[in-house]
Short mmCIF file of C-alpha atoms in Angstrom, two decimals:
data_model
loop_
_atom_site.label_atom_id
_atom_site.label_comp_id
_atom_site.label_asym_id
_atom_site.label_seq_id
_atom_site.Cartn_x
_atom_site.Cartn_y
_atom_site.Cartn_z
CA VAL A 57 -90.95 -77.76 -34.62
CA ALA A 58 -93.66 -76.38 -36.90
CA PRO A 59 -94.77 -79.40 -38.94
CA SER A 60 -94.24 -77.72 -42.32
CA ALA A 61 -91.04 -75.77 -41.64
CA ILE A 62 -88.81 -77.44 -44.22
CA HIS A 63 -85.39 -76.38 -43.00
CA ALA A 64 -86.27 -76.57 -39.31
CA LEU A 65 -87.35 -80.18 -39.81
CA HIS A 66 -83.96 -80.94 -41.33
CA MET A 67 -81.87 -79.11 -38.72
CA GLY A 68 -82.64 -81.55 -35.93
CA SER A 69 -80.93 -84.26 -37.95
CA HIS A 70 -77.56 -82.54 -37.45
CA ILE A 71 -77.83 -83.51 -33.78
CA TYR A 72 -79.12 -87.00 -34.52
CA TYR A 73 -76.36 -87.72 -37.03
CA ALA A 74 -73.71 -86.35 -34.66
CA LEU A 75 -74.90 -88.91 -32.10
CA GLY A 76 -75.25 -91.80 -34.56
CA MET A 77 -79.06 -91.78 -34.15
CA TRP A 78 -79.65 -92.68 -37.78
CA GLU A 79 -83.30 -93.70 -37.67
CA GLN A 80 -84.37 -90.42 -36.10
CA GLY A 81 -82.21 -88.42 -38.50
CA VAL A 82 -83.61 -90.21 -41.54
CA GLU A 83 -87.15 -89.62 -40.29
CA ARG A 84 -86.55 -85.87 -39.90
CA ASN A 85 -84.95 -85.55 -43.34
CA THR A 86 -87.72 -87.58 -44.94
CA ARG A 87 -90.33 -85.23 -43.49
CA SER A 88 -88.32 -82.21 -44.60
CA PHE A 89 -87.92 -83.54 -48.15
CA GLU A 90 -91.59 -84.46 -48.46
CA GLU A 91 -92.63 -80.98 -47.30
CA ALA A 92 -90.33 -79.39 -49.89
CA VAL A 93 -91.63 -81.51 -52.77
CA ALA A 94 -95.24 -80.97 -51.69
CA ARG A 95 -94.81 -77.27 -52.46
CA GLN A 96 -93.80 -77.94 -56.07
CA ALA A 97 -96.38 -77.81 -58.83
CA SER A 98 -95.35 -81.37 -59.70
CA PRO A 99 -93.15 -83.88 -57.84
CA ASP A 100 -91.25 -84.32 -61.11
CA ASP A 101 -90.25 -80.64 -61.24
CA PRO A 102 -86.58 -79.94 -60.48
CA TYR A 103 -85.78 -80.16 -56.78
CA GLY A 104 -84.69 -76.98 -55.03
CA ASN A 105 -81.88 -76.52 -52.53
CA GLN A 106 -84.01 -77.25 -49.47
CA ALA A 107 -85.36 -80.47 -50.98
CA TYR A 108 -81.84 -81.61 -51.84
CA HIS A 109 -80.42 -80.62 -48.47
CA ALA A 110 -82.73 -83.15 -46.85
CA LEU A 111 -82.74 -85.75 -49.64
CA THR A 112 -78.95 -86.12 -49.81
CA TRP A 113 -78.81 -86.86 -46.08
CA ILE A 114 -81.36 -89.69 -46.26
CA PRO A 115 -79.28 -92.34 -48.08
CA TYR A 116 -76.27 -91.62 -45.87
CA GLY A 117 -78.29 -92.37 -42.74
CA LEU A 118 -79.79 -95.47 -44.34
CA GLN A 119 -76.31 -96.70 -45.28
CA GLN A 120 -75.24 -96.46 -41.66
CA MET A 121 -78.29 -98.59 -40.79
CA ASP A 122 -77.24 -101.09 -43.53
CA ALA A 123 -80.56 -100.42 -45.29
CA ARG A 124 -78.96 -100.53 -48.70
CA GLU A 125 -82.02 -101.06 -50.86
CA ARG A 126 -83.75 -98.05 -49.32
CA ALA A 127 -80.62 -95.97 -49.75
CA ARG A 128 -80.38 -96.89 -53.45
CA ALA A 129 -84.03 -95.93 -53.96
CA HIS A 130 -83.33 -92.38 -52.79
CA ILE A 131 -80.18 -92.14 -54.90
CA GLU A 132 -82.30 -93.22 -57.87
CA GLN A 133 -84.57 -90.23 -57.23
CA ILE A 134 -81.56 -87.99 -57.74
CA ALA A 135 -80.47 -89.95 -60.83
CA LYS A 136 -83.89 -89.33 -62.37
CA GLN A 137 -83.57 -85.61 -61.73
CA ALA A 138 -80.11 -85.59 -63.32
CA ALA A 139 -81.49 -87.37 -66.39
CA ALA A 140 -84.54 -85.13 -66.64
CA TYR A 141 -82.59 -81.87 -66.30
CA PRO A 142 -79.15 -82.54 -67.84
CA ASP A 143 -78.43 -78.83 -68.34
CA GLN A 144 -78.66 -78.15 -64.58
CA PRO A 145 -75.41 -79.20 -62.83
CA VAL A 146 -77.01 -79.12 -59.37
CA HIS A 147 -78.67 -82.50 -59.94
CA ARG A 148 -75.49 -84.16 -61.18
CA ARG A 149 -73.57 -82.65 -58.28
CA HIS A 150 -75.84 -84.34 -55.76
CA TYR A 151 -75.78 -87.56 -57.78
CA VAL A 152 -71.96 -87.58 -57.63
CA ALA A 153 -72.02 -87.09 -53.85
CA THR A 154 -74.65 -89.70 -52.97
CA ARG A 155 -73.35 -92.31 -55.41
CA ALA A 156 -69.81 -91.90 -54.10
CA SER A 157 -70.95 -92.10 -50.48
CA TYR A 158 -72.92 -95.27 -51.15
CA LEU A 159 -70.05 -97.01 -52.91
CA VAL A 160 -67.46 -96.07 -50.27
CA ASP A 161 -69.71 -97.16 -47.41
CA THR A 162 -70.94 -100.42 -48.98
CA GLN A 163 -67.86 -101.29 -51.11
CA GLU A 164 -70.15 -102.62 -53.83
CA TRP A 165 -67.46 -102.08 -56.44
CA ASP A 166 -69.03 -104.38 -59.04
CA SER A 167 -72.59 -103.07 -58.65
CA GLU A 168 -74.66 -101.32 -61.30
CA LEU A 169 -74.16 -98.04 -59.45
CA ALA A 170 -70.40 -98.47 -59.84
CA LYS A 171 -70.83 -98.60 -63.63
CA VAL A 172 -72.54 -95.19 -63.84
CA GLN A 173 -70.78 -92.40 -65.73
CA ILE A 174 -71.77 -88.86 -64.71
CA ASP A 175 -71.31 -85.82 -66.95
CA HIS A 176 -68.84 -83.45 -65.30
CA THR A 177 -69.94 -80.29 -67.14
CA GLY A 178 -70.34 -77.42 -64.71
CA LEU A 179 -69.24 -79.35 -61.62
CA SER A 180 -66.95 -77.90 -58.94
CA PRO A 181 -63.42 -79.09 -58.07
CA TYR A 182 -64.88 -80.78 -54.98
CA ASP A 183 -67.43 -82.67 -57.11
CA LEU A 184 -64.76 -83.68 -59.60
CA ALA A 185 -62.35 -84.84 -56.91
CA THR A 186 -65.10 -86.94 -55.33
CA ASP A 187 -66.06 -88.61 -58.60
CA TYR A 188 -62.48 -89.23 -59.72
CA TYR A 189 -61.65 -90.65 -56.30
CA VAL A 190 -64.45 -93.18 -56.58
CA GLN A 191 -63.47 -93.97 -60.15
CA GLY A 192 -59.99 -94.71 -58.85
CA LEU A 193 -61.32 -97.01 -56.11
CA ILE A 194 -63.52 -98.87 -58.58
CA ALA A 195 -60.47 -99.40 -60.81
CA LEU A 196 -58.25 -100.53 -57.92
CA ASN A 197 -60.85 -103.01 -56.74
CA GLY A 198 -61.08 -104.35 -60.28
CA ASP A 199 -57.29 -104.82 -60.50
CA ASP A 200 -57.11 -102.01 -63.05
CA MET A 201 -54.02 -100.11 -61.97
CA ALA A 202 -53.94 -98.09 -65.19
CA GLY A 203 -57.51 -96.97 -64.59
CA ALA A 204 -56.70 -95.95 -61.02
CA LYS A 205 -53.71 -93.89 -62.14
CA HIS A 206 -55.79 -92.31 -64.90
CA ALA A 207 -58.34 -91.19 -62.28
CA LEU A 208 -55.52 -89.70 -60.19
CA GLU A 209 -54.12 -87.86 -63.20
CA ALA A 210 -57.59 -86.58 -64.07
CA MET A 211 -57.88 -85.02 -60.63
CA SER A 212 -54.86 -82.83 -61.33
CA ALA A 213 -55.68 -82.18 -64.98
CA ASN A 214 -59.12 -80.84 -64.06
CA GLY A 215 -58.00 -78.71 -61.13
CA ALA A 216 -59.52 -81.10 -58.62
CA ALA A 217 -56.47 -82.11 -56.63
CA ASP A 218 -55.62 -79.19 -54.38
CA MET A 219 -57.17 -76.71 -52.01
CA PRO A 220 -58.18 -73.50 -53.84
CA ALA A 221 -55.81 -70.59 -53.24
CA ASN A 222 -56.80 -68.35 -50.30
CA ALA A 223 -59.88 -70.46 -49.64
CA PRO A 224 -61.20 -70.65 -46.06
CA LEU A 225 -60.30 -73.78 -44.11
CA ARG A 226 -63.53 -75.66 -44.76
CA ARG A 227 -64.00 -79.35 -45.43
CA ALA A 228 -65.29 -78.92 -48.97
CA ASN A 229 -62.20 -76.84 -49.81
CA VAL A 230 -59.71 -79.23 -48.20
CA ALA A 231 -61.41 -82.39 -49.50
CA PRO A 232 -59.80 -82.42 -52.99
CA ALA A 233 -56.30 -82.45 -51.48
CA LEU A 234 -57.34 -85.16 -49.01
CA LEU A 235 -58.80 -87.34 -51.73
CA ARG A 236 -55.71 -86.96 -53.91
CA LEU A 237 -53.48 -88.10 -51.05
CA ALA A 238 -55.91 -90.91 -50.24
CA LEU A 239 -55.96 -92.22 -53.79
CA GLN A 240 -52.19 -91.89 -54.13
CA GLY A 241 -51.80 -93.87 -50.92
CA GLN A 242 -54.10 -96.66 -52.02
CA ILE A 243 -52.32 -96.93 -55.35
CA ALA A 244 -49.02 -97.19 -53.48
CA LEU A 245 -50.49 -99.91 -51.26
CA ALA A 246 -51.68 -101.85 -54.31
CA GLU A 247 -48.16 -101.61 -55.74
CA GLY A 248 -46.70 -103.03 -52.53
CA ASP A 249 -45.18 -99.84 -51.13
CA THR A 250 -46.68 -99.96 -47.62
CA ASP A 251 -44.47 -97.23 -46.16
CA LYS A 252 -45.43 -94.76 -48.87
CA ALA A 253 -49.11 -95.64 -48.52
CA ILE A 254 -49.08 -95.05 -44.77
CA ALA A 255 -47.10 -91.81 -45.13
CA LEU A 256 -49.51 -90.36 -47.71
CA ILE A 257 -52.70 -91.33 -45.89
CA SER A 258 -51.25 -90.22 -42.53
CA GLU A 259 -50.59 -86.82 -44.10
CA ALA A 260 -54.21 -86.71 -45.22
CA GLU A 261 -55.46 -87.74 -41.77
CA GLN A 262 -53.44 -84.99 -40.07
CA LEU A 263 -54.70 -82.39 -42.54
CA GLU A 264 -58.29 -83.50 -42.03
CA ALA A 265 -57.84 -83.32 -38.25
CA SER A 266 -56.93 -79.63 -38.59
CA VAL A 267 -60.31 -78.80 -40.14
CA PRO A 268 -63.39 -78.14 -37.97
CA SER A 269 -65.79 -81.07 -37.66
CA GLU A 270 -69.10 -81.17 -39.52
CA TYR A 271 -71.99 -83.49 -38.76
CA GLY A 272 -73.82 -85.12 -41.62
CA PRO A 273 -72.75 -87.10 -44.69
CA ALA A 274 -68.98 -87.55 -44.64
CA VAL A 275 -66.94 -84.74 -46.23
CA PRO A 276 -64.74 -85.88 -47.85
CA VAL A 277 -66.59 -89.00 -48.86
CA GLN A 278 -64.27 -91.20 -46.80
CA PRO A 279 -62.86 -90.14 -43.40
CA MET A 280 -59.08 -90.31 -43.49
CA ALA A 281 -58.77 -91.92 -40.03
CA GLU A 282 -61.00 -94.74 -41.21
CA LEU A 283 -58.99 -95.20 -44.39
CA LEU A 284 -55.72 -95.22 -42.42
CA ALA A 285 -57.21 -97.88 -40.14
CA ASP A 286 -58.15 -99.93 -43.23
CA VAL A 287 -54.55 -99.74 -44.44
CA TYR A 288 -53.11 -100.79 -41.09
CA ARG A 289 -55.57 -103.69 -40.93
CA ALA A 290 -54.61 -104.77 -44.46
CA THR A 291 -50.93 -104.73 -43.49
CA GLY A 292 -51.50 -106.73 -40.30
CA ASP A 293 -51.00 -103.96 -37.72
CA SER A 294 -54.11 -104.60 -35.62
CA ASP A 295 -53.16 -102.23 -32.82
CA LYS A 296 -52.77 -99.25 -35.13
CA ALA A 297 -55.90 -100.24 -37.03
CA ARG A 298 -57.90 -100.29 -33.80
CA GLU A 299 -56.48 -96.92 -32.75
CA TYR A 300 -57.61 -95.24 -35.97
CA TYR A 301 -61.01 -96.96 -36.20
CA GLU A 302 -61.70 -95.70 -32.68
CA LEU A 303 -60.49 -92.23 -33.67
CA SER A 304 -62.76 -92.32 -36.70
CA LEU A 305 -65.71 -93.24 -34.49
CA GLN A 306 -64.96 -90.35 -32.15
CA ARG A 307 -65.29 -87.98 -35.10
CA ALA A 308 -68.20 -89.81 -36.79
CA VAL A 309 -70.17 -91.70 -34.15
CA GLY A 310 -71.75 -94.92 -35.37
CA ARG A 311 -70.20 -94.91 -38.85
CA ILE A 312 -70.73 -98.39 -40.29
CA ARG A 313 -67.41 -98.78 -42.13
CA SER A 314 -65.44 -98.07 -38.95
CA LEU A 315 -67.68 -100.29 -36.82
CA ASN A 316 -67.27 -103.14 -39.30
CA GLY A 317 -63.52 -102.59 -39.26
CA LEU A 318 -63.43 -103.05 -35.50
CA LYS A 319 -65.60 -106.17 -35.79
CA ALA A 320 -63.16 -107.60 -38.32
CA LEU A 321 -60.31 -107.03 -35.88
CA ASP A 322 -62.24 -108.73 -33.09
CA ALA A 323 -63.27 -111.75 -35.19
CA PRO A 324 -59.87 -113.53 -35.01
CA ARG A 325 -59.82 -113.01 -31.22
CA MET A 326 -63.23 -114.61 -30.83
CA SER A 327 -62.28 -117.53 -33.09
CA SER A 328 -59.12 -118.26 -31.13
CA SER A 329 -60.95 -118.17 -27.80
CA GLN A 330 -63.61 -120.69 -28.85
#
């Protein structure tokens, strides 16, 4: 690849991420991002689409490598852009996506990043659904049921809960409906209604399975097969949990949340055999 071809440098990472080769994918996106910024008059100027296309992939790959501090450093670059150019929604849109991805993957629900509030002005239904979903998870993990339900209601009130009418069957279009079902299911689980939780998240998993695969940062921010596996593990159904973690890993090779879920299932086995 020509050493300064910004988009060509990035494109190889689609293959690396599809194969779970995170280090190589991060390296390619880092080179792509650095080439894009080098062409700006100043590195503090607003990032363009090509710079962001590479930059937003870097923390995701680092998260899968469990390199959390490095991932946060790249998310902070986006946060600085959002603060410097508040009238340009593009920066806040990428901040929503990378922040949400980090929190879902790491489950750092009480971290400083979890306390961030992002201005929603000018954001798309997909962006809104992603941010409200994470707000709901933060609330649930803080035993704030009212806050979780408020986030769910905000999805619908702001047109961020359903697939747009006549929209093509793409992940970004289907994601709002998936995230609504996912948050509804987790609220039901927290209220003790296991059957409802499994039914809602199973519906989301089946809908997601009908959409063509994409390779890169997860869209929506949490794969539904992985979430369904989490629910089965929480309710003590290890066989079903294993089935869906393995399904998740078929669709997203090397994804850390699913790998850790399988390890958690194997831990009791290892303890009992010692």
